mmCIF file of C-alpha atoms and ligand atoms in Angstrom:
data_model
loop_
_atom_site.group_PDB
_atom_site.id
_atom_site.type_symbol
_atom_site.label_atom_id
_atom_site.label_comp_id
_atom_site.label_asym_id
_atom_site.label_seq_id
_atom_site.Cartn_x
_atom_site.Cartn_y
_atom_site.Cartn_z
ATOM 1 C CA MET A 10 102.739 78.811 73.883
ATOM 2 C CA GLN A 11 100.244 78.752 76.707
ATOM 3 C CA LYS A 12 97.785 81.076 78.394
ATOM 4 C CA ALA A 13 98.707 81.936 81.951
ATOM 5 C CA ILE A 14 97.849 84.423 84.697
ATOM 6 C CA LEU A 15 100.825 86.122 86.296
ATOM 7 C CA VAL A 16 100.357 87.134 89.922
ATOM 8 C CA ARG A 17 102.820 89.614 91.391
ATOM 9 C CA TYR A 18 103.363 90.362 95.047
ATOM 10 C CA SER A 19 104.984 93.228 96.791
ATOM 11 C CA GLU A 20 108.465 92.010 97.506
ATOM 12 C CA ILE A 21 109.266 94.798 99.941
ATOM 13 C CA PHE A 22 107.456 92.866 102.651
ATOM 14 C CA LEU A 23 108.796 89.560 101.581
ATOM 15 C CA LYS A 24 112.489 90.177 101.967
ATOM 16 C CA GLY A 25 114.609 88.825 104.757
ATOM 17 C CA LYS A 26 114.427 85.576 106.580
ATOM 18 C CA ASN A 27 110.626 85.275 106.545
ATOM 19 C CA LYS A 28 110.431 85.395 102.765
ATOM 20 C CA GLY A 29 109.886 81.660 102.297
ATOM 21 C CA PHE A 30 107.216 81.575 104.987
ATOM 22 C CA PHE A 31 105.305 84.562 103.573
ATOM 23 C CA GLU A 32 105.466 83.195 100.043
ATOM 24 C CA LYS A 33 104.085 79.873 101.203
ATOM 25 C CA GLU A 34 101.227 81.590 103.055
ATOM 26 C CA LEU A 35 100.440 83.667 100.001
ATOM 27 C CA LEU A 36 100.539 80.662 97.689
ATOM 28 C CA ASN A 37 98.128 78.769 99.971
ATOM 29 C CA ASN A 38 95.822 81.770 100.160
ATOM 30 C CA ILE A 39 95.727 82.139 96.358
ATOM 31 C CA ILE A 40 95.008 78.428 95.956
ATOM 32 C CA TYR A 41 92.162 78.827 98.461
ATOM 33 C CA ALA A 42 90.756 81.903 96.684
ATOM 34 C CA VAL A 43 90.541 80.144 93.303
ATOM 35 C CA ARG A 44 89.343 76.828 94.725
ATOM 36 C CA ASP A 45 86.099 76.890 92.701
ATOM 37 C CA TYR A 46 87.930 76.779 89.355
ATOM 38 C CA GLU A 47 89.984 74.058 87.805
ATOM 39 C CA CYS A 48 93.520 75.426 87.458
ATOM 40 C CA THR A 49 97.109 74.987 88.617
ATOM 41 C CA VAL A 50 98.865 77.537 90.830
ATOM 42 C CA ASN A 51 102.657 77.437 91.027
ATOM 43 C CA LYS A 52 105.380 79.589 92.390
ATOM 44 C CA ILE A 53 107.996 80.760 89.904
ATOM 45 C CA SER A 54 110.851 83.102 90.600
ATOM 46 C CA GLY A 55 109.381 86.203 92.301
ATOM 47 C CA ARG A 56 105.840 85.538 91.004
ATOM 48 C CA PHE A 57 102.989 83.066 91.049
ATOM 49 C CA LEU A 58 101.667 81.513 87.908
ATOM 50 C CA ILE A 59 98.157 80.185 87.280
ATOM 51 C CA THR A 60 97.773 77.815 84.318
ATOM 52 C CA ASN A 61 95.593 74.978 82.973
ATOM 53 C CA TYR A 62 92.268 76.791 83.279
ATOM 54 C CA ALA A 63 89.310 77.043 80.934
ATOM 55 C CA ASP A 64 89.090 80.286 78.938
ATOM 56 C CA LYS A 65 85.703 81.068 80.434
ATOM 57 C CA SER A 66 87.169 80.976 83.955
ATOM 58 C CA GLU A 67 89.966 83.434 83.271
ATOM 59 C CA ASN A 68 88.188 86.594 84.449
ATOM 60 C CA LYS A 69 86.709 84.858 87.470
ATOM 61 C CA ILE A 70 90.107 83.542 88.530
ATOM 62 C CA ILE A 71 91.605 87.005 88.118
ATOM 63 C CA ASN A 72 88.834 88.563 90.214
ATOM 64 C CA ALA A 73 89.287 86.007 92.968
ATOM 65 C CA ALA A 74 93.082 86.236 93.022
ATOM 66 C CA LYS A 75 93.262 90.035 92.972
ATOM 67 C CA ASN A 76 91.466 90.204 96.333
ATOM 68 C CA VAL A 77 94.004 88.031 98.097
ATOM 69 C CA PHE A 78 95.937 90.138 100.584
ATOM 70 C CA GLY A 79 99.571 90.413 99.517
ATOM 71 C CA VAL A 80 98.757 90.398 95.793
ATOM 72 C CA HIS A 81 100.162 93.491 94.161
ATOM 73 C CA SER A 82 99.009 93.054 90.562
ATOM 74 C CA ILE A 83 97.841 90.513 88.018
ATOM 75 C CA SER A 84 98.166 90.090 84.270
ATOM 76 C CA PRO A 85 96.524 87.645 81.909
ATOM 77 C CA THR A 86 99.398 86.626 79.628
ATOM 78 C CA ILE A 87 100.679 84.407 76.878
ATOM 79 C CA MET A 88 103.667 82.371 78.049
ATOM 80 C CA ILE A 89 106.244 81.267 75.483
ATOM 81 C CA GLU A 90 109.621 79.616 75.689
ATOM 82 C CA THR A 91 112.294 82.282 75.668
ATOM 83 C CA SER A 92 114.257 82.742 72.452
ATOM 84 C CA VAL A 93 114.733 85.708 70.155
ATOM 85 C CA ASP A 94 113.004 83.825 67.362
ATOM 86 C CA ASN A 95 110.036 82.721 69.435
ATOM 87 C CA ILE A 96 109.388 86.222 70.718
ATOM 88 C CA ARG A 97 109.762 87.755 67.257
ATOM 89 C CA LYS A 98 107.417 85.164 65.832
ATOM 90 C CA TYR A 99 104.741 85.836 68.425
ATOM 91 C CA ILE A 100 105.039 89.613 68.101
ATOM 92 C CA SER A 101 104.739 89.392 64.327
ATOM 93 C CA GLN A 102 101.218 87.962 64.704
ATOM 94 C CA ILE A 103 99.898 90.906 66.676
ATOM 95 C CA LYS A 104 97.117 92.831 64.991
ATOM 96 C CA LEU A 105 96.586 96.114 66.789
ATOM 97 C CA GLN A 106 93.127 97.580 67.274
ATOM 98 C CA THR A 107 94.523 100.987 68.115
ATOM 99 C CA LYS A 108 96.636 103.601 66.406
ATOM 100 C CA THR A 109 99.250 104.339 69.032
ATOM 101 C CA PHE A 110 101.276 101.785 70.916
ATOM 102 C CA ARG A 111 104.500 101.163 72.764
ATOM 103 C CA ILE A 112 106.465 98.045 73.594
ATOM 104 C CA THR A 113 107.967 97.627 77.041
ATOM 105 C CA VAL A 114 110.562 94.897 77.353
ATOM 106 C CA LYS A 115 111.860 93.727 80.732
ATOM 107 C CA ARG A 116 114.768 91.371 80.941
ATOM 108 C CA ALA A 117 114.916 89.662 84.332
ATOM 109 C CA ASP A 118 116.889 86.883 82.607
ATOM 110 C CA LYS A 119 120.208 88.596 81.993
ATOM 111 C CA SER A 120 121.438 85.704 79.845
ATOM 112 C CA PHE A 121 119.069 86.875 77.121
ATOM 113 C CA PRO A 122 121.429 88.193 74.428
ATOM 114 C CA ILE A 123 119.809 91.560 73.578
ATOM 115 C CA ASN A 124 119.219 94.346 76.114
ATOM 116 C CA SER A 125 115.711 95.678 76.777
ATOM 117 C CA THR A 126 115.984 98.972 74.908
ATOM 118 C CA GLU A 127 117.478 97.377 71.805
ATOM 119 C CA PHE A 128 114.968 94.582 71.787
ATOM 120 C CA SER A 129 111.995 96.981 72.220
ATOM 121 C CA LYS A 130 113.115 98.745 69.031
ATOM 122 C CA VAL A 131 113.447 95.471 67.126
ATOM 123 C CA LEU A 132 109.998 94.302 68.232
ATOM 124 C CA GLY A 133 108.472 97.752 67.600
ATOM 125 C CA GLU A 134 109.636 97.575 63.981
ATOM 126 C CA ILE A 135 108.017 94.176 63.586
ATOM 127 C CA VAL A 136 104.691 95.466 64.918
ATOM 128 C CA LEU A 137 104.883 98.499 62.619
ATOM 129 C CA ASP A 138 105.561 96.292 59.585
ATOM 130 C CA ASN A 139 102.409 94.308 60.293
ATOM 131 C CA ASN A 140 100.259 97.241 61.346
ATOM 132 C CA PRO A 141 101.069 100.062 58.909
ATOM 133 C CA GLN A 142 98.238 102.197 60.272
ATOM 134 C CA SER A 143 99.877 102.345 63.742
ATOM 135 C CA VAL A 144 102.561 104.593 65.215
ATOM 136 C CA VAL A 145 104.845 104.261 68.208
ATOM 137 C CA ASN A 146 104.357 106.808 70.953
ATOM 138 C CA LEU A 147 106.296 106.141 74.136
ATOM 139 C CA HIS A 148 104.386 108.687 76.221
ATOM 140 C CA THR A 149 100.808 108.705 74.961
ATOM 141 C CA TYR A 150 99.683 105.333 73.743
ATOM 142 C CA GLU A 151 96.475 103.353 73.585
ATOM 143 C CA THR A 152 98.096 99.935 73.714
ATOM 144 C CA GLU A 153 101.116 98.874 75.706
ATOM 145 C CA ILE A 154 102.635 95.524 74.829
ATOM 146 C CA PHE A 155 104.668 94.125 77.709
ATOM 147 C CA VAL A 156 107.350 91.549 77.016
ATOM 148 C CA ASP A 157 108.667 90.159 80.288
ATOM 149 C CA ILE A 158 111.652 87.864 79.785
ATOM 150 C CA ARG A 159 111.996 85.933 83.018
ATOM 151 C CA GLU A 160 114.086 83.143 84.457
ATOM 152 C CA GLN A 161 113.683 79.491 83.537
ATOM 153 C CA ASN A 162 113.209 80.240 79.860
ATOM 154 C CA ARG A 163 109.783 81.786 80.290
ATOM 155 C CA THR A 164 108.693 84.905 78.445
ATOM 156 C CA PHE A 165 105.360 86.527 79.184
ATOM 157 C CA ILE A 166 103.546 88.790 76.759
ATOM 158 C CA PHE A 167 100.600 90.804 78.029
ATOM 159 C CA TYR A 168 98.660 94.036 77.667
ATOM 160 C CA LYS A 169 97.120 94.661 81.063
ATOM 161 C CA ILE A 170 98.313 95.121 84.658
ATOM 162 C CA ILE A 171 95.362 94.833 87.038
ATOM 163 C CA ASN A 172 95.862 96.200 90.551
ATOM 164 C CA GLY A 173 95.590 93.709 93.403
ATOM 165 C CA VAL A 174 94.298 94.572 96.860
ATOM 166 C CA GLY A 175 97.828 94.792 98.347
ATOM 167 C CA GLY A 176 98.661 94.265 102.005
ATOM 168 C CA MET A 177 100.314 91.253 103.598
ATOM 169 C CA PRO A 178 99.366 87.578 103.318
ATOM 170 C CA VAL A 179 96.847 86.554 105.968
ATOM 171 C CA GLY A 180 98.702 84.294 108.362
ATOM 172 C CA SER A 181 101.851 86.400 108.405
ATOM 173 C CA SER A 182 100.800 87.939 111.743
ATOM 174 C CA GLY A 183 99.339 86.565 114.981
ATOM 175 C CA LYS A 184 95.556 86.170 115.173
ATOM 176 C CA GLY A 185 93.113 88.842 116.394
ATOM 177 C CA LEU A 186 89.620 88.771 117.906
ATOM 178 C CA LEU A 187 87.212 91.056 116.053
ATOM 179 C CA LEU A 188 84.245 92.453 117.961
ATOM 180 C CA LEU A 189 81.731 91.992 115.194
ATOM 181 C CA SER A 190 78.402 93.794 115.411
ATOM 182 C CA GLY A 191 75.953 93.860 112.540
ATOM 183 C CA GLY A 192 76.996 97.384 111.567
ATOM 184 C CA ILE A 193 79.115 98.868 108.790
ATOM 185 C CA ASP A 194 82.297 99.564 110.720
ATOM 186 C CA SER A 195 83.331 96.343 112.414
ATOM 187 C CA PRO A 196 83.472 94.121 109.293
ATOM 188 C CA VAL A 197 85.643 96.806 107.681
ATOM 189 C CA ALA A 198 87.871 96.867 110.775
ATOM 190 C CA GLY A 199 88.363 93.094 110.508
ATOM 191 C CA PHE A 200 89.038 93.410 106.797
ATOM 192 C CA LEU A 201 91.689 96.083 107.368
ATOM 193 C CA MET A 202 93.537 94.074 110.029
ATOM 194 C CA ALA A 203 93.406 90.945 107.855
ATOM 195 C CA LYS A 204 94.920 93.071 105.121
ATOM 196 C CA ARG A 205 97.948 93.500 107.353
ATOM 197 C CA GLY A 206 98.279 89.743 107.590
ATOM 198 C CA MET A 207 96.202 89.136 110.726
ATOM 199 C CA PRO A 208 93.911 86.072 110.726
ATOM 200 C CA ILE A 209 90.605 86.759 112.449
ATOM 201 C CA SER A 210 88.317 85.148 114.980
ATOM 202 C CA ALA A 211 85.126 87.068 115.755
ATOM 203 C CA LEU A 212 82.967 87.693 118.800
ATOM 204 C CA HIS A 213 79.360 88.816 118.604
ATOM 205 C CA PHE A 214 77.105 89.816 121.485
ATOM 206 C CA GLN A 215 73.411 89.184 121.065
ATOM 207 C CA SER A 216 70.470 90.026 123.302
ATOM 208 C CA ILE A 217 67.742 87.552 122.471
ATOM 209 C CA PRO A 218 64.777 88.163 122.858
ATOM 210 C CA TYR A 219 65.505 91.886 122.493
ATOM 211 C CA THR A 220 67.456 91.167 119.325
ATOM 212 C CA SER A 221 66.200 88.693 116.734
ATOM 213 C CA GLU A 222 67.486 85.468 115.225
ATOM 214 C CA MET A 223 67.740 87.464 112.001
ATOM 215 C CA ALA A 224 70.313 89.763 113.593
ATOM 216 C CA LYS A 225 72.407 86.721 114.431
ATOM 217 C CA GLU A 226 72.077 85.355 110.880
ATOM 218 C CA LYS A 227 73.178 88.714 109.572
ATOM 219 C CA VAL A 228 76.368 88.581 111.637
ATOM 220 C CA LYS A 229 77.026 85.036 110.440
ATOM 221 C CA THR A 230 76.677 86.265 106.867
ATOM 222 C CA LEU A 231 79.104 89.106 107.546
ATOM 223 C CA ALA A 232 81.608 86.652 109.021
ATOM 224 C CA LYS A 233 81.173 84.474 105.951
ATOM 225 C CA ILE A 234 81.857 87.403 103.597
ATOM 226 C CA LEU A 235 84.908 88.340 105.659
ATOM 227 C CA SER A 236 86.128 84.741 105.465
ATOM 228 C CA ASP A 237 86.382 85.123 101.683
ATOM 229 C CA TYR A 238 89.370 87.328 102.437
ATOM 230 C CA THR A 239 90.674 85.764 105.628
ATOM 231 C CA GLY A 240 89.988 82.025 105.446
ATOM 232 C CA ASN A 241 88.007 80.256 108.148
ATOM 233 C CA ILE A 242 86.604 82.445 110.914
ATOM 234 C CA LYS A 243 85.626 81.026 114.252
ATOM 235 C CA LEU A 244 82.669 83.116 115.378
ATOM 236 C CA TYR A 245 81.928 83.214 119.103
ATOM 237 C CA ILE A 246 78.337 84.183 119.857
ATOM 238 C CA CYS A 247 77.817 85.382 123.389
ATOM 239 C CA SER A 248 74.523 86.143 125.077
ATOM 240 C CA PHE A 249 74.475 89.655 126.491
ATOM 241 C CA THR A 250 70.847 89.687 127.615
ATOM 242 C CA LYS A 251 71.360 89.173 131.316
ATOM 243 C CA ILE A 252 74.245 91.630 131.471
ATOM 244 C CA GLN A 253 72.157 94.327 129.827
ATOM 245 C CA GLU A 254 69.219 93.651 132.097
ATOM 246 C CA GLU A 255 71.410 93.850 135.164
ATOM 247 C CA ILE A 256 73.015 97.123 134.090
ATOM 248 C CA HIS A 257 69.596 98.496 133.252
ATOM 249 C CA LYS A 258 68.241 97.477 136.627
ATOM 250 C CA HIS A 259 71.098 98.702 138.828
ATOM 251 C CA CYS A 260 73.108 101.450 137.138
ATOM 252 C CA LYS A 261 72.406 105.016 136.099
ATOM 253 C CA PRO A 262 71.095 104.939 132.504
ATOM 254 C CA GLU A 263 73.664 107.385 131.180
ATOM 255 C CA TYR A 264 76.421 104.883 132.037
ATOM 256 C CA MET A 265 74.742 101.974 130.260
ATOM 257 C CA ILE A 266 76.865 102.042 127.099
ATOM 258 C CA THR A 267 80.144 102.676 128.879
ATOM 259 C CA ILE A 268 79.591 99.762 131.238
ATOM 260 C CA MET A 269 78.412 97.509 128.419
ATOM 261 C CA ARG A 270 81.541 98.257 126.448
ATOM 262 C CA ARG A 271 83.754 97.570 129.449
ATOM 263 C CA ILE A 272 82.103 94.195 130.018
ATOM 264 C CA MET A 273 82.386 93.338 126.317
ATOM 265 C CA ILE A 274 86.113 94.004 126.499
ATOM 266 C CA ARG A 275 86.514 91.874 129.636
ATOM 267 C CA ILE A 276 84.762 88.945 127.938
ATOM 268 C CA ALA A 277 86.737 89.502 124.751
ATOM 269 C CA GLU A 278 90.035 89.556 126.586
ATOM 270 C CA LYS A 279 89.270 86.326 128.389
ATOM 271 C CA ILE A 280 88.440 84.600 125.082
ATOM 272 C CA ALA A 281 91.558 86.113 123.519
ATOM 273 C CA ILE A 282 93.853 84.853 126.260
ATOM 274 C CA ASP A 283 92.312 81.378 126.336
ATOM 275 C CA ASN A 284 92.616 80.991 122.569
ATOM 276 C CA ASN A 285 96.002 82.575 121.964
ATOM 277 C CA LEU A 286 94.526 85.575 120.151
ATOM 278 C CA LYS A 287 96.956 88.463 120.249
ATOM 279 C CA ALA A 288 94.695 91.494 119.875
ATOM 280 C CA ILE A 289 91.126 92.737 120.133
ATOM 281 C CA ILE A 290 89.807 94.618 117.096
ATOM 282 C CA THR A 291 86.878 97.061 117.081
ATOM 283 C CA GLY A 292 85.256 99.256 114.445
ATOM 284 C CA GLU A 293 85.369 102.421 116.540
ATOM 285 C CA SER A 294 85.943 105.747 114.802
ATOM 286 C CA LEU A 295 86.823 108.793 116.865
ATOM 287 C CA GLY A 296 83.882 111.056 117.589
ATOM 288 C CA GLN A 297 81.376 109.041 115.542
ATOM 289 C CA VAL A 298 79.004 108.546 118.500
ATOM 290 C CA ALA A 299 78.968 109.254 122.245
ATOM 291 C CA SER A 300 80.735 106.016 123.088
ATOM 292 C CA GLN A 301 83.564 106.855 120.741
ATOM 293 C CA THR A 302 84.966 110.026 122.295
ATOM 294 C CA ILE A 303 88.538 109.752 123.493
ATOM 295 C CA GLU A 304 87.263 109.744 127.108
ATOM 296 C CA SER A 305 84.873 106.850 126.374
ATOM 297 C CA ILE A 306 87.586 104.959 124.567
ATOM 298 C CA THR A 307 89.913 105.486 127.533
ATOM 299 C CA SER A 308 87.367 104.102 129.934
ATOM 300 C CA THR A 309 86.937 100.897 127.904
ATOM 301 C CA ASN A 310 90.581 100.577 126.963
ATOM 302 C CA ILE A 311 91.658 100.416 130.549
ATOM 303 C CA VAL A 312 89.864 97.142 131.319
ATOM 304 C CA ALA A 313 92.012 95.183 128.844
ATOM 305 C CA LYS A 314 94.961 94.189 130.978
ATOM 306 C CA GLN A 315 97.351 92.539 128.566
ATOM 307 C CA THR A 316 95.765 92.619 125.120
ATOM 308 C CA PRO A 317 96.065 95.567 122.742
ATOM 309 C CA ILE A 318 92.824 96.921 121.281
ATOM 310 C CA LEU A 319 93.288 97.737 117.604
ATOM 311 C CA ARG A 320 90.943 100.251 115.989
ATOM 312 C CA PRO A 321 91.857 100.491 112.320
ATOM 313 C CA CYS A 322 88.887 102.787 111.524
ATOM 314 C CA ILE A 323 89.721 105.264 114.282
ATOM 315 C CA ALA A 324 90.805 108.078 111.944
ATOM 316 C CA MET A 325 88.436 107.337 109.091
ATOM 317 C CA ASP A 326 85.285 109.212 108.113
ATOM 318 C CA LYS A 327 82.050 107.274 107.756
ATOM 319 C CA GLU A 328 82.248 107.800 103.977
ATOM 320 C CA GLU A 329 85.696 106.241 103.803
ATOM 321 C CA ILE A 330 84.564 103.246 105.840
ATOM 322 C CA THR A 331 81.431 102.915 103.719
ATOM 323 C CA GLU A 332 83.482 102.975 100.532
ATOM 324 C CA ILE A 333 85.499 99.968 101.690
ATOM 325 C CA SER A 334 82.327 98.263 102.900
ATOM 326 C CA LYS A 335 80.776 98.642 99.441
ATOM 327 C CA LYS A 336 83.870 97.765 97.473
ATOM 328 C CA PHE A 337 84.450 94.516 99.330
ATOM 329 C CA ASN A 338 80.863 93.331 99.493
ATOM 330 C CA PHE A 339 79.805 93.915 103.119
ATOM 331 C CA PHE A 340 77.532 96.885 102.676
ATOM 332 C CA GLU A 341 74.290 95.288 101.555
ATOM 333 C CA THR A 342 74.348 92.911 104.478
ATOM 334 C CA SER A 343 75.460 95.566 106.973
ATOM 335 C CA ILE A 344 72.506 97.818 106.215
ATOM 336 C CA LEU A 345 69.873 95.139 106.803
ATOM 337 C CA PRO A 346 67.648 96.648 109.490
ATOM 338 C CA TYR A 347 68.057 94.392 112.526
ATOM 339 C CA GLU A 348 68.620 95.684 116.039
ATOM 340 C CA ASP A 349 72.091 95.428 117.535
ATOM 341 C CA CYS A 350 72.358 94.667 121.235
ATOM 342 C CA CYS A 351 73.849 98.115 121.757
ATOM 343 C CA THR A 352 70.659 99.794 120.652
ATOM 344 C CA VAL A 353 68.559 97.931 123.196
ATOM 345 C CA PHE A 354 67.981 99.936 126.412
ATOM 346 C CA LEU A 355 69.733 102.853 124.758
ATOM 347 C CA PRO A 356 69.679 105.806 127.169
ATOM 348 C CA LYS A 357 68.409 109.144 125.927
ATOM 349 C CA TYR A 358 71.489 110.999 127.121
ATOM 350 C CA PRO A 359 74.535 108.736 127.273
ATOM 351 C CA ILE A 360 77.520 110.148 129.086
ATOM 352 C CA ILE A 361 79.912 111.583 126.517
ATOM 353 C CA LYS A 362 82.989 112.075 128.663
ATOM 354 C CA PRO A 363 82.763 109.417 131.380
ATOM 355 C CA ARG A 364 84.955 109.923 134.464
ATOM 356 C CA LEU A 365 86.558 106.710 135.545
ATOM 357 C CA GLU A 366 85.724 107.076 139.262
ATOM 358 C CA LYS A 367 82.063 107.528 138.431
ATOM 359 C CA VAL A 368 82.029 104.589 136.030
ATOM 360 C CA GLU A 369 83.543 102.440 138.743
ATOM 361 C CA ILE A 370 80.949 103.540 141.296
ATOM 362 C CA GLU A 371 78.202 102.457 138.904
ATOM 363 C CA GLU A 372 79.967 99.250 137.970
ATOM 364 C CA ASN A 373 80.456 98.291 141.610
ATOM 365 C CA LYS A 374 76.698 97.884 141.838
ATOM 366 C CA LEU A 375 77.099 94.731 139.737
ATOM 367 C CA ASP A 376 78.809 91.412 140.278
ATOM 368 C CA ILE A 377 80.916 91.795 137.169
ATOM 369 C CA GLU A 378 82.981 88.667 137.686
ATOM 370 C CA GLU A 379 79.944 86.456 137.949
ATOM 371 C CA LEU A 380 78.277 88.057 134.939
ATOM 372 C CA VAL A 381 81.410 87.602 132.847
ATOM 373 C CA THR A 382 81.849 83.976 133.925
ATOM 374 C CA GLU A 383 78.235 83.166 133.183
ATOM 375 C CA ALA A 384 78.444 84.769 129.737
ATOM 376 C CA LEU A 385 81.633 82.841 128.981
ATOM 377 C CA ASN A 386 79.979 79.586 129.972
ATOM 378 C CA ASN A 387 77.192 80.085 127.454
ATOM 379 C CA ILE A 388 79.064 80.762 124.260
ATOM 380 C CA GLU A 389 78.045 79.231 120.969
ATOM 381 C CA ILE A 390 80.760 78.743 118.354
ATOM 382 C CA VAL A 391 80.056 78.831 114.615
ATOM 383 C CA GLU A 392 82.667 78.168 111.933
ATOM 384 C CA THR A 393 82.321 79.936 108.587
ATOM 385 C CA ASP A 394 84.250 77.525 106.456
ATOM 386 C CA ASN A 395 86.628 74.638 106.666
ATOM 387 C CA TYR A 396 89.863 76.204 105.577
ATOM 388 C CA ASP A 397 92.232 77.336 108.276
ATOM 389 C CA ILE A 398 94.990 79.834 107.722
HETATM 390 P P1 LIG B 416 79.569 99.119 113.853
HETATM 391 O O1 LIG B 416 79.213 99.776 112.572
HETATM 392 O O2 LIG B 416 80.760 98.240 113.758
HETATM 393 O O3 LIG B 416 78.402 98.468 114.546
HETATM 394 P P2 LIG B 416 79.104 101.526 115.267
HETATM 395 O O4 LIG B 416 79.589 102.743 114.632
HETATM 396 O O5 LIG B 416 77.654 101.171 115.189
HETATM 397 O O6 LIG B 416 80.023 100.294 114.785
HETATM 398 P P3 LIG B 416 79.036 101.016 118.050
HETATM 399 O O7 LIG B 416 77.734 100.334 117.904
HETATM 400 O O8 LIG B 416 79.219 102.087 119.036
HETATM 401 O O9 LIG B 416 79.560 101.667 116.759
HETATM 402 O O10 LIG B 416 80.135 99.894 118.298
HETATM 403 C C1 LIG B 416 81.505 100.180 118.356
HETATM 404 C C2 LIG B 416 82.266 98.878 118.188
HETATM 405 O O11 LIG B 416 81.953 97.991 119.282
HETATM 406 C C3 LIG B 416 81.848 98.124 116.947
HETATM 407 O O12 LIG B 416 82.542 98.559 115.823
HETATM 408 C C4 LIG B 416 82.175 96.708 117.313
HETATM 409 O O13 LIG B 416 83.558 96.450 117.137
HETATM 410 C C5 LIG B 416 81.844 96.670 118.810
HETATM 411 N N1 LIG B 416 80.455 96.179 119.003
HETATM 412 C C6 LIG B 416 79.336 96.900 119.116
HETATM 413 N N2 LIG B 416 78.249 96.105 119.246
HETATM 414 C C7 LIG B 416 78.693 94.846 119.227
HETATM 415 C C8 LIG B 416 78.080 93.555 119.321
HETATM 416 N N3 LIG B 416 76.770 93.409 119.441
HETATM 417 N N4 LIG B 416 78.869 92.461 119.254
HETATM 418 C C9 LIG B 416 80.213 92.594 119.100
HETATM 419 N N5 LIG B 416 80.836 93.763 119.011
HETATM 420 C C10 LIG B 416 80.111 94.888 119.059
HETATM 421 MG MG1 LIG B 417 76.854 99.284 115.814
#
């Protein structure tokens, strides 16, 4: 008899010829998530099993493992060697704290001699004998006792199934480049893409001296929080000061944001291509602000020549985005009050539905290629961690 934590994953995604690869990614990611606690993580048939941990670490391990993308659910369990006698013996020790209960037996190991329904009845009788105050109720019950008879002679007995975060193991898709501001939306956008298996690099534009060192630290912190879910993030920090000054000096103010966005995408795409990143990710949400109308999005989209721009928050309300931000620990950092480069030189009346010909007329007042090259030559790279997925 041993305590163990059972970790289940959604097998729907893990069928077919990539199964072994996905399972290995997921195993590595779970091992990484629980790295602060002494324990052993193994793969067993269709599940992962965490053992050899101190009692006081159990809840912390569960909390860390349930946020690993690809984890469907988790149960703290007792693991015993499968035999009718062993299971009966364990069940006979149970002292219920509640009146109503049910027993749910699952028999993945078909060599076990009694079928699930029969065995539930046998075990139910044993519990009733030892807990005369209790009654079985299959539909409305306060306690559910799960008996999971699995392969390799292992039976798991548990009371709780804790939902995991779901999604796909990070590393099961190509890598993306997240445009990470200090706001609420972009960390959530990175989180959502990582949830679909996409490892993340990040790119932040700063405008020192118009933006502060604190704003940069804030973005580093956000990248660090995101790396709890994604593994190491390479954060590219690019100076946007000169570009903003040039736009401000030469172009009509109402086109400032549109042109800034288009230059951001050009820089992002160059970094993406040079580093084998397969997509650009932004936190845009349709209609949220002037630069996020479909016309504005079209005018920025068009400058990316060969890299898709993914916008996982596009159809979400601010409240929905905020809920994720809070639940997964970004919010408190995101709302720290430091200027983003986009708020510097903000025009009073930004163009809401930019026409491409007009944007191009304004843009032609700048030497875009030179500005982009100069920005690319002055990039600082910060790593959040030392684990690579
Ligand atoms: P966020 O909450 O992510 O800052 P937002 O609603 O404030 O988004 P904008 O400021 O218009 O919207 O930015 C739209 C998207 O452009 C952001 O989600 C982010 O992906 C990208 N972006 C904006 N500013 C920066 C920046 N300084 N560095 C990198 N990316 C940025
Ligand atoms: Mg912003």
